[in-house]
Coordinates of C-alpha atoms and ligand atoms in Angstrom, one line a residue:
X613 CA 74.6 89.0 47.3
X614 CA 76.0 92.0 49.2
X615 CA 74.0 93.1 52.2
X616 CA 74.6 96.4 54.1
X617 CA 73.1 96.2 57.6
X618 CA 72.3 99.6 58.9
X619 CA 71.4 100.7 62.4
X620 CA 70.0 104.3 62.7
X621 CA 71.2 107.0 65.0
X622 CA 69.8 107.0 68.6
X623 CA 69.2 110.7 69.6
X624 CA 70.6 112.2 72.7
X625 CA 68.5 110.4 75.3
X626 CA 68.7 109.0 78.8
X627 CA 70.0 105.7 77.6
X628 CA 72.3 107.0 74.9
X629 CA 75.0 107.7 77.6
X630 CA 76.4 110.3 75.1
X631 CA 77.9 112.5 77.8
X632 CA 79.4 109.5 79.7
X633 CA 81.0 107.9 76.6
X634 CA 83.7 110.5 76.3
X635 CA 85.0 109.6 79.7
X636 CA 85.5 105.9 78.7
X637 CA 86.6 106.6 75.2
X638 CA 83.7 104.8 73.6
X639 CA 81.4 105.8 70.7
X640 CA 78.1 104.1 71.6
X641 CA 76.6 102.4 74.6
X642 CA 75.3 99.2 73.1
X643 CA 75.6 97.3 69.8
X644 CA 72.6 96.4 67.6
X645 CA 72.1 92.8 68.7
X646 CA 69.0 92.4 66.5
X647 CA 70.9 93.3 63.4
X648 CA 73.8 91.0 64.2
X649 CA 71.3 88.2 64.7
X650 CA 69.6 88.9 61.4
X651 CA 73.1 88.8 59.8
X652 CA 73.5 85.3 61.2
X653 CA 70.2 84.2 59.7
X654 CA 71.2 85.3 56.2
X655 CA 72.9 82.7 53.9
X656 CA 76.6 82.2 54.8
X657 CA 77.8 82.8 51.3
X658 CA 76.4 86.4 51.2
X659 CA 78.8 89.3 51.9
X660 CA 77.7 91.4 54.9
X661 CA 78.8 94.6 56.4
X662 CA 77.4 96.6 59.3
X663 CA 77.1 100.4 59.5
X664 CA 76.0 101.5 62.9
X665 CA 75.3 105.2 62.6
X666 CA 76.1 105.6 66.3
X667 CA 79.7 104.6 65.5
X668 CA 80.4 105.7 61.9
X669 CA 78.7 107.6 59.0
X670 CA 76.9 106.0 56.1
X671 CA 79.1 106.7 53.1
X672 CA 78.0 106.8 49.5
X673 CA 80.6 104.1 48.8
X674 CA 78.8 101.8 51.3
X675 CA 75.5 102.2 49.3
X676 CA 77.3 101.8 46.0
X677 CA 78.7 98.4 47.3
X678 CA 75.4 97.1 48.5
X679 CA 72.8 95.0 46.6
X680 CA 70.4 95.4 49.6
X681 CA 70.2 97.6 52.7
X682 CA 68.8 95.8 55.7
X683 CA 67.5 98.4 58.1
X684 CA 66.6 98.0 61.7
X685 CA 65.5 100.4 64.6
X686 CA 63.4 101.4 67.5
X687 CA 60.7 104.1 67.4
X688 CA 63.1 106.5 68.9
X689 CA 65.3 106.1 65.8
X690 CA 62.4 107.0 63.4
X691 CA 63.9 110.2 61.9
X692 CA 67.3 108.7 61.3
X693 CA 65.7 105.6 59.7
X694 CA 63.7 107.9 57.4
X695 CA 66.9 109.6 56.3
X696 CA 68.6 106.3 55.6
X697 CA 65.6 105.2 53.5
X698 CA 65.8 108.4 51.5
X699 CA 69.5 108.0 50.8
X700 CA 68.9 104.4 49.7
X701 CA 66.1 105.4 47.4
X702 CA 68.3 108.1 45.8
X703 CA 71.2 105.6 45.4
X704 CA 68.7 103.0 44.0
X705 CA 69.4 100.4 46.6
X706 CA 66.3 98.4 47.8
X707 CA 65.6 98.5 51.5
X708 CA 64.5 95.5 53.6
X709 CA 63.2 96.8 57.0
X710 CA 62.6 95.0 60.2
X711 CA 62.8 95.4 64.0
X712 CA 60.6 97.1 66.6
X713 CA 60.1 100.4 64.8
X714 CA 58.8 98.8 61.6
X715 CA 56.9 96.0 63.4
X716 CA 55.0 98.8 65.3
X717 CA 54.3 101.2 62.4
X718 CA 55.5 100.0 59.0
X719 CA 52.5 101.6 57.3
X720 CA 54.1 105.0 58.1
X721 CA 57.1 104.4 55.9
X722 CA 57.4 104.9 52.1
X723 CA 60.4 103.8 50.0
X724 CA 60.9 100.4 51.7
X725 CA 60.9 97.5 49.3
X726 CA 60.2 94.7 51.8
X727 CA 59.1 94.8 55.4
X728 CA 60.2 91.7 57.3
X729 CA 58.5 92.2 60.6
X730 CA 58.3 90.5 64.0
X731 CA 60.9 88.0 64.9
X732 CA 63.3 87.4 62.0
X733 CA 63.8 83.7 63.0
X734 CA 60.3 83.2 61.6
X735 CA 59.8 85.8 58.9
X736 CA 63.2 86.1 57.3
X737 CA 63.4 82.5 56.0
X738 CA 60.0 83.1 54.3
X739 CA 61.4 86.3 52.6
X740 CA 64.6 84.5 51.6
X741 CA 62.7 81.6 50.1
X742 CA 60.5 84.0 48.0
X743 CA 63.5 86.0 47.0
X744 CA 65.1 82.9 45.6
X745 CA 62.1 82.3 43.5
X746 CA 61.9 86.0 42.4
X747 CA 58.6 86.7 44.0
X748 CA 59.3 88.5 47.2
X749 CA 56.2 90.1 48.9
X750 CA 56.0 93.6 50.3
X751 CA 55.2 92.6 53.9
X752 CA 56.1 89.6 56.0
X753 CA 54.6 89.3 59.4
X754 CA 53.5 86.6 61.9
X755 CA 51.5 86.3 65.1
X756 CA 53.6 83.4 66.2
X757 CA 56.6 83.5 68.5
X758 CA 60.0 82.1 67.6
X759 CA 61.6 79.1 69.2
X760 CA 64.8 80.7 70.6
X761 CA 66.5 77.4 70.6
X762 CA 66.7 78.0 66.8
X763 CA 68.2 81.5 67.1
X764 CA 71.8 81.6 65.8
X765 CA 74.8 83.1 67.5
X766 CA 75.0 86.8 66.3
X767 CA 77.7 87.6 63.9
X768 CA 79.9 89.6 66.3
X769 CA 82.8 89.9 63.9
X770 CA 80.8 92.4 61.9
X771 CA 80.8 94.9 64.8
X772 CA 83.6 97.1 65.9
X773 CA 83.2 95.8 69.4
X774 CA 85.8 98.0 71.1
X775 CA 83.7 101.1 70.3
X776 CA 80.8 100.0 72.6
X777 CA 80.5 100.5 76.3
X778 CA 79.0 97.1 76.8
X779 CA 78.1 94.2 74.5
X780 CA 74.9 92.1 74.7
X781 CA 73.5 88.6 74.9
X782 CA 69.9 87.5 75.0
X783 CA 68.7 84.4 77.0
X784 CA 64.9 84.9 76.9
X785 CA 62.2 86.9 75.3
X786 CA 58.7 87.6 76.9
X787 CA 57.4 88.5 80.3
X788 CA 54.7 86.8 82.5
X789 CA 53.2 90.1 83.6
X790 CA 50.8 92.4 81.8
X791 CA 51.5 96.0 82.7
X792 CA 48.9 98.2 80.9
X793 CA 51.5 100.5 79.3
X794 CA 54.0 98.0 78.2
X795 CA 54.2 96.4 74.7
X796 CA 56.6 93.6 75.6
X797 CA 53.9 90.9 75.8
X798 CA 52.4 92.1 72.4
X799 CA 55.8 91.9 70.8
X800 CA 57.2 88.9 72.6
X801 CA 54.5 87.0 74.5
X802 CA 53.7 86.1 78.1
X803 CA 55.8 83.0 78.4
X804 CA 59.5 83.4 78.8
X805 CA 61.0 81.7 75.7
X806 CA 64.6 80.8 76.3
X807 CA 67.7 79.7 74.5
X808 CA 69.6 76.8 76.0
X809 CA 72.5 77.3 78.3
X810 CA 74.8 75.9 75.6
X811 CA 73.7 78.6 73.2
X812 CA 74.3 81.4 75.7
X813 CA 77.7 80.0 76.6
X814 CA 78.5 79.8 72.8
X815 CA 77.6 83.5 72.5
X816 CA 79.8 84.4 75.5
X817 CA 82.6 82.3 74.1
X818 CA 82.3 84.1 70.8
X819 CA 82.6 87.5 72.5
X820 CA 85.5 86.3 74.6
X821 CA 87.2 84.7 71.5
X822 CA 87.0 88.1 69.8
X823 CA 88.9 89.7 72.7
X824 CA 86.0 91.1 74.8
X825 CA 86.4 91.2 78.5
X826 CA 84.1 94.1 79.5
X827 CA 80.5 94.2 80.6
X828 CA 77.7 92.2 79.0
X829 CA 74.0 93.3 79.0
X830 CA 71.6 90.3 79.2
X831 CA 68.9 92.1 77.2
X832 CA 66.0 89.9 78.4
X833 CA 62.7 91.6 79.0
X834 CA 62.6 89.9 82.4
X835 CA 65.5 87.6 83.1
X836 CA 63.5 86.0 86.0
X837 CA 60.4 85.4 83.9
X838 CA 60.9 81.7 84.6
X839 CA 62.8 81.6 87.9
X840 CA 62.9 77.8 88.2
X841 CA 64.4 77.3 84.7
X842 CA 66.9 80.2 85.2
X843 CA 68.0 78.7 88.5
X844 CA 68.3 75.2 87.3
X845 CA 69.4 75.5 83.7
X846 CA 71.3 78.7 83.1
X847 CA 72.9 80.0 86.3
X848 CA 75.0 76.9 87.3
X849 CA 76.7 76.6 83.8
X850 CA 77.2 80.3 83.8
X851 CA 78.9 80.2 87.2
X852 CA 81.2 77.5 85.8
X853 CA 81.9 79.6 82.7
X854 CA 82.8 82.7 84.8
X855 CA 85.2 80.6 86.9
X856 CA 86.8 79.0 83.8
X857 CA 87.1 81.9 81.3
X858 CA 85.0 84.8 82.6
X859 CA 85.6 88.1 84.3
X860 CA 82.7 89.5 82.3
X861 CA 80.3 91.4 84.6
X862 CA 76.7 91.1 83.6
X863 CA 73.7 93.3 84.0
X864 CA 70.0 92.7 83.1
X865 CA 66.3 93.5 83.6
X866 CA 64.0 91.8 86.1
X867 CA 60.8 92.3 88.1
X868 CA 60.7 93.3 91.7
X869 CA 59.8 89.8 92.9
X870 CA 63.5 89.0 92.5
X871 CA 63.7 90.3 96.1
X872 CA 61.7 87.3 97.2
X873 CA 64.3 84.8 96.2
X874 CA 67.5 85.0 98.3
X875 CA 69.0 81.9 96.7
X876 CA 68.3 83.2 93.2
X877 CA 70.0 86.5 94.0
X878 CA 73.0 84.7 95.4
X879 CA 73.3 82.6 92.3
X880 CA 73.0 85.6 90.0
X881 CA 75.8 87.3 91.9
X882 CA 78.0 84.2 91.6
X883 CA 77.2 84.1 87.9
X884 CA 78.6 87.6 87.5
X885 CA 75.5 89.8 87.6
X886 CA 76.2 93.1 89.2
X887 CA 73.1 95.2 88.4
X888 CA 69.4 94.9 87.5
X889 CA 67.0 97.3 85.9
X890 CA 63.6 97.1 87.5
X891 CA 60.3 98.7 86.6
X892 CA 59.2 100.3 89.9
X893 CA 57.0 102.9 88.2
X894 CA 55.4 104.5 91.2
X895 CA 55.1 104.3 95.0
X896 CA 51.3 104.9 94.6
X897 CA 49.3 101.7 95.2
X898 CA 46.4 103.3 93.3
X899 CA 48.5 104.0 90.2
X900 CA 50.1 100.5 90.4
X901 CA 46.6 99.0 90.5
X902 CA 45.5 101.2 87.6
X903 CA 48.3 100.0 85.3
X904 CA 47.9 96.4 86.4
X905 CA 51.4 96.2 87.8
X906 CA 50.3 93.7 90.4
X907 CA 53.8 92.4 91.1
X908 CA 54.7 95.7 92.6
X909 CA 51.6 96.0 94.9
X910 CA 51.3 95.0 98.6
X911 CA 55.0 95.0 99.3
X912 CA 57.5 97.3 100.8
X913 CA 59.5 98.2 97.7
X914 CA 62.2 100.2 99.6
X915 CA 62.9 97.1 101.7
X916 CA 62.9 94.9 98.5
X917 CA 65.4 97.2 96.8
X918 CA 67.7 97.3 99.8
X919 CA 67.6 93.5 99.9
X920 CA 68.6 93.3 96.3
X921 CA 71.4 95.8 96.8
X922 CA 72.7 93.9 99.8
X923 CA 72.7 90.7 97.8
X924 CA 75.2 92.3 95.4
X925 CA 73.0 93.7 92.7
X926 CA 72.8 97.4 92.0
X927 CA 69.2 98.4 91.3
X928 CA 68.5 100.8 88.4
X929 CA 64.9 101.6 87.9
X930 CA 62.1 103.1 85.8
X931 CA 59.5 105.5 87.2
X932 CA 56.4 107.0 85.6
X933 CA 54.2 109.9 86.4
X934 CA 51.0 110.9 84.6
X935 CA 48.7 108.0 85.7
X936 CA 45.0 108.8 86.0
X937 CA 45.2 108.1 89.7
X938 CA 48.2 110.4 90.3
X939 CA 47.5 113.4 92.5
X940 CA 49.8 116.5 92.8
X941 CA 51.3 114.8 95.9
X942 CA 52.9 112.2 93.6
X943 CA 55.9 114.4 92.6
X944 CA 57.3 114.7 96.1
X945 CA 56.5 111.1 96.8
X946 CA 58.5 110.0 93.8
X947 CA 61.4 112.2 94.9
X948 CA 61.3 110.9 98.5
X949 CA 61.1 107.3 97.3
X950 CA 64.0 107.6 94.9
X951 CA 66.2 109.3 97.4
X952 CA 65.4 106.8 100.1
X953 CA 65.9 103.8 97.9
X954 CA 69.5 104.7 96.8
X955 CA 68.5 104.0 93.2
X956 CA 71.2 106.1 91.6
X957 CA 70.1 105.5 88.0
X958 CA 66.5 106.5 88.1
X959 CA 64.7 106.9 84.8
X960 CA 61.7 109.0 85.4
X961 CA 59.3 109.3 82.4
X962 CA 55.9 110.6 81.5
X963 CA 53.3 108.0 80.8
X964 CA 53.0 107.5 77.1
X965 CA 50.6 105.3 75.2
X966 CA 52.4 103.0 72.8
X967 CA 50.5 101.2 70.0
X968 CA 49.7 97.6 70.8
X969 CA 49.3 98.1 74.5
X970 CA 46.0 97.9 76.5
X971 CA 46.6 101.5 77.6
X972 CA 46.6 102.7 74.0
X973 CA 43.4 100.9 73.3
X974 CA 41.7 102.2 76.5
X975 CA 42.7 105.8 75.8
X976 CA 41.9 105.7 72.1
X977 CA 38.4 104.6 73.0
X978 CA 38.2 107.4 75.5
X979 CA 39.4 110.0 72.9
X980 CA 42.4 110.9 75.1
X981 CA 45.2 110.4 72.5
X982 CA 47.1 113.0 70.6
X983 CA 48.9 111.0 67.8
X984 CA 51.9 108.8 68.3
X985 CA 54.7 108.7 70.9
X986 CA 58.2 110.0 70.3
X987 CA 59.4 106.5 71.3
X988 CA 61.3 108.0 74.3
X989 CA 59.2 108.5 77.4
X990 CA 62.0 110.5 79.1
X991 CA 62.0 113.4 76.6
X992 CA 59.2 115.3 78.4
X993 CA 56.5 114.6 75.8
X994 CA 53.4 112.4 75.9
X995 CA 50.6 111.6 73.4
X996 CA 48.1 111.3 76.3
X997 CA 45.7 113.9 77.4
X998 CA 46.1 113.6 81.1
X999 CA 43.4 113.9 83.8
X1000 CA 45.6 116.1 85.9
X1001 CA 46.0 119.7 84.7
X1002 CA 48.7 119.4 82.1
X1003 CA 50.7 122.4 83.3
X1004 CA 50.8 121.0 86.8
X1005 CA 51.9 117.6 85.5
X1006 CA 54.7 119.1 83.4
X1007 CA 55.8 121.3 86.3
X1008 CA 55.8 118.4 88.7
X1009 CA 57.7 116.2 86.2
X1010 CA 60.4 118.8 85.8
X1011 CA 60.5 119.2 89.6
X1012 CA 61.3 115.5 89.9
X1013 CA 64.1 115.6 87.3
X1014 CA 65.7 118.7 88.7
X1015 CA 65.5 117.4 92.2
X1016 CA 66.9 113.9 91.7
X1017 CA 69.7 115.0 89.3
X1018 CA 70.8 118.0 91.4
X1019 CA 74.4 117.2 92.5
X1020 CA 73.4 117.3 96.1
X1021 CA 70.7 114.7 95.8
X1022 CA 72.4 112.6 93.2
X1023 CA 75.5 112.1 95.4
X1024 CA 73.4 111.6 98.5
X1025 CA 71.8 108.7 96.7
X1026 CA 75.1 107.4 95.5
X1027 CA 76.3 107.4 99.2
X1028 CA 73.1 105.6 100.3
X1029 CA 73.6 103.0 97.6
X1030 CA 77.3 102.4 98.3
X1031 CA 76.4 102.0 102.0
X1032 CA 74.1 99.0 101.1
X1033 CA 75.9 97.4 98.2
X1034 CA 77.7 94.1 98.5
X1035 CA 80.8 94.0 96.3
X1036 CA 80.0 92.1 93.1
X1037 CA 81.7 88.7 92.7
X1038 CA 82.8 89.4 89.1
X1039 CA 84.4 92.7 88.3
X1040 CA 85.9 94.2 85.2
X1041 CA 89.7 94.0 85.2
X1042 CA 91.6 97.2 85.8
X1043 CA 92.8 98.6 82.5
X1044 CA 94.5 101.6 81.1
X1045 CA 91.1 102.7 79.7
X1046 CA 89.5 102.6 83.1
X1047 CA 92.4 104.5 84.7
X1048 CA 92.0 107.1 82.0
X1049 CA 88.3 107.3 82.7
X1050 CA 89.1 108.0 86.4
X1051 CA 91.6 110.7 85.4
X1052 CA 89.1 112.3 83.2
X1053 CA 86.5 112.3 86.0
X1054 CA 89.0 114.0 88.3
X1055 CA 89.6 116.7 85.8
X1056 CA 86.1 117.3 84.5
X1057 CA 84.0 116.5 87.6
X1058 CA 86.5 116.9 90.5
X1059 CA 88.2 120.1 89.2
X1060 CA 85.9 121.8 86.6
X1061 CA 82.5 120.4 87.6
X1062 CA 80.0 122.4 89.6
X1063 CA 79.4 119.1 91.6
X1064 CA 83.0 118.9 92.6
X1065 CA 82.5 119.2 96.3
X1066 CA 80.0 116.4 96.3
X1067 CA 82.3 114.3 94.1
X1068 CA 85.3 114.6 96.4
X1069 CA 83.2 114.1 99.6
X1070 CA 81.6 110.9 98.4
X1071 CA 84.7 109.6 96.7
X1072 CA 86.9 110.1 99.8
X1073 CA 84.1 108.6 102.0
X1074 CA 84.0 105.5 99.7
X1075 CA 87.8 105.3 99.7
X1076 CA 88.0 105.1 103.5
X1077 CA 84.8 103.3 104.4
X1078 CA 84.1 101.0 101.4
X1079 CA 87.5 101.0 99.5
X1080 CA 86.4 98.0 97.4
X1081 CA 83.6 100.1 95.8
X1082 CA 85.6 103.0 94.6
X1083 CA 85.3 102.0 91.0
X1084 CA 81.4 101.9 91.3
X1085 CA 81.4 105.4 92.8
X1086 CA 83.5 106.7 89.9
X1087 CA 81.4 105.1 87.3
X1088 CA 78.2 106.4 88.8
X1089 CA 79.7 109.9 89.1
X1090 CA 80.4 109.7 85.4
X1091 CA 76.9 108.6 84.6
X1092 CA 75.6 111.5 86.7
X1093 CA 77.2 113.9 84.3
X1094 CA 75.2 112.4 81.4
X1095 CA 71.9 112.1 83.3
X1096 CA 72.2 115.7 84.5
X1097 CA 72.8 117.0 81.0
X1098 CA 70.0 115.1 79.5
X1099 CA 67.5 116.0 82.2
X1100 CA 68.5 119.7 81.8
X1101 CA 67.6 119.5 78.1
X1102 CA 64.1 118.2 79.1
X1103 CA 63.5 120.7 81.9
X1104 CA 64.8 123.9 80.2
X1105 CA 62.0 126.3 79.2
X1106 CA 60.9 125.8 75.6
X1107 CA 62.2 128.6 73.2
X1108 CA 59.3 130.8 72.0
Ligands
LIG1074 C1 68.7 96.4 74.7 C2 67.5 97.3 74.6 C3 67.8 98.6 74.6 C4 69.1 99.2 74.6 C5 69.5 99.5 73.1 C6 70.5 98.6 72.6 C7 70.7 98.8 71.1 N1 71.7 99.5 70.6 O1 70.0 98.3 70.3 C8 68.9 100.5 75.3 C9 69.1 100.4 76.8 C10 69.8 101.7 74.8 C11 67.4 100.7 75.0 C12 66.8 101.9 75.1 C13 65.5 102.1 74.9 N2 64.6 101.2 74.6 CO1 65.0 99.4 74.3 N3 65.2 97.5 74.4 C14 66.2 96.8 74.5 C15 65.7 95.3 74.5 C16 65.5 95.0 76.0 C17 66.6 94.3 73.8 C18 66.9 94.7 72.4 C19 67.6 93.5 71.8 O2 68.8 93.5 71.7 N4 66.9 92.4 71.5 C20 67.4 91.2 71.0 C21 67.3 91.2 69.5 C22 67.7 89.8 69.0 O3 66.0 91.4 69.2 P1 65.5 92.6 68.2 O4 66.4 93.8 68.3 O5 64.1 92.9 68.4 O6 65.7 92.0 66.8 C23 64.9 90.9 66.3 C24 63.7 91.4 65.5 O7 63.2 92.7 65.9 C25 64.1 91.4 64.1 N5 64.9 92.5 63.6 C26 65.5 93.5 64.2 N6 66.1 94.3 63.3 C27 65.8 93.8 62.1 C28 66.2 94.3 60.8 C29 65.8 93.6 59.7 C30 66.1 94.0 58.3 C31 65.0 92.4 59.9 C32 64.5 91.7 58.7 C33 64.6 92.0 61.1 C34 65.0 92.7 62.2 O8 65.0 90.3 64.1 C35 65.7 90.1 65.4 C36 65.6 88.6 65.7 O9 64.3 88.2 65.9 C37 64.3 95.4 73.8 C38 63.3 94.4 74.2 C39 63.5 93.2 73.3 N7 63.1 92.0 73.8 O10 64.0 93.2 72.2 C40 63.9 96.9 74.2 C41 63.1 97.7 73.2 C42 63.8 97.5 71.8 N8 63.3 99.0 73.7 C43 62.3 99.8 73.6 C44 62.2 101.1 74.1 C45 60.9 101.7 74.2 C46 63.4 101.7 74.6 C47 63.4 103.1 75.1 C48 62.6 104.2 74.5 C49 63.1 103.1 76.6 C50 63.1 104.4 77.3 N9 62.0 104.7 77.9 O11 64.0 105.2 77.3 C51 64.9 103.5 75.0 C52 65.1 104.2 73.6 C53 66.5 104.6 73.4 C54 67.0 105.6 74.3 N10 66.3 106.3 75.2 O12 68.2 105.7 74.4 C55 61.2 99.0 73.0 C56 61.0 99.5 71.5 C57 59.6 99.6 71.1 C58 59.6 100.3 69.7 N11 58.5 100.1 69.0 O13 60.6 100.8 69.2 C59 61.6 97.5 73.2 C60 61.1 96.6 72.1 C61 61.1 97.1 74.6 C62 59.6 97.3 74.7 N12 59.1 97.6 75.9 O14 58.8 97.2 73.9 N13 66.8 99.6 74.7

């Protein structure tokens, strides 16, 4: 059996890093870990190839080679996935589809022979067994959650690893919290299900063995979903691994209560973590209460963020406007909060209602939904009929994006951050590629960019005051080019 695994194109979005990739000579930000995991769950004797459309085109010859196309994707990749299905149908290759896009809305897709939904660790063996007996069904799904201790090491050799900005590893799935707008608990449950430390180390060994020594994204929904287990079972072996073979900096996602555990933050730094993405959402207590984000209430989140930065973890964060409780004052409050916090990478989105969330159910009942989401809450669209006047909401949203990504404010934030940040323990080695990225930043930002004055001011300040953090300043300056470009696409007036 010959299986072609296909990952659809991610449009030009906040997280695509499209405009930063050219500086570092990479084609895509992250690899499709789900697809590589699915590949490892298929029989060993089958031939497998990966086509990630973010790296390479899908050729007719690829389709001619394949007995089956296994297609994955997120909602944001919907259109590209449709095109792939169309081409497979024309070429007469049956499509097996799975992953978050299809798990959320498989009924919207025609031309797919088999939907193997939810976690493949559970549903794929059922499909394979039926296929062997020549009676495969159209849809496989489950309401159970997989035991991650049975999840195999992804087949990394299928990926052209050097083309990605970072690679990924997953330790846990699930999150103990229940934010009203988030579908993580519907998809992955409330309890943090984990792999064993040995599994994680085997995955890291496999990346290292294939020559990788760059950054690794721990793609957990909330790495600290079970703090005790993380502290006891994963971090100590991870620290030993970094000391033995490592030099791979890690980044991940966590909840704000990370700031409450100084020991945990120290261990994470020791283990190589240099950055965490946190869902801050809003400085408004009313809006936090409305969306049931209890973990963010009754705390000084600015102080929390500074504590995390000082512990050696950069904080990147998500923010949302468009809550029912938001008043017109929220826009300036968000800007002030973001500037003060020194959160350089701030993803500000409009509230969207995703199927499978309590928010979706509530607003559907209230008749306040307009179809589905685009899958990207940072593209300036929403399927929610807001309580605030919609023009006011959009103007306020654009105001936030224009303000925080203006060169002046962006570099002011960068300076605030560098002033707090403790140097990470594990850093990427200096390489020709990184020197080239620096040279490109000098040319395109420092000489040709309209932000050049800010770039030189902050770079020189870092060089003299925090010389150990120059590489962080250069990286964030490069990211700034991407975020500014993407946010300009969102805020520019629509063509009539
Ligand atoms: C890493 C990650 C990213 C990376 C993408 C990396 C990449 N190239 O894939 C980045 C940071 C770019 C990203 C961005 C976004 N993401 Co994201 N992301 C994740 C995260 C945290 C981990 C993904 C992962 O690697 N999982 C590990 C693998 C093993 O799991 P998996 O991919 O789900 O695959 C399993 C199954 O789905 C299934 N499967 C997958 N593919 C296939 C294919 C076949 C044929 C079969 C049979 C089975 C199958 O089998 C696998 C093993 O069980 C998930 C949450 C999560 N826990 O998965 C969210 C998640 C995928 N992201 C999500 C969202 C919403 C986004 C954003 C829109 C966020 C935003 N507001 O901007 C953006 C969209 C893209 C953009 N703006 O650029 C949603 C997707 C929901 C949906 N219905 O599509 C998720 C599920 C999180 C959530 N809150 O629900 N994301």
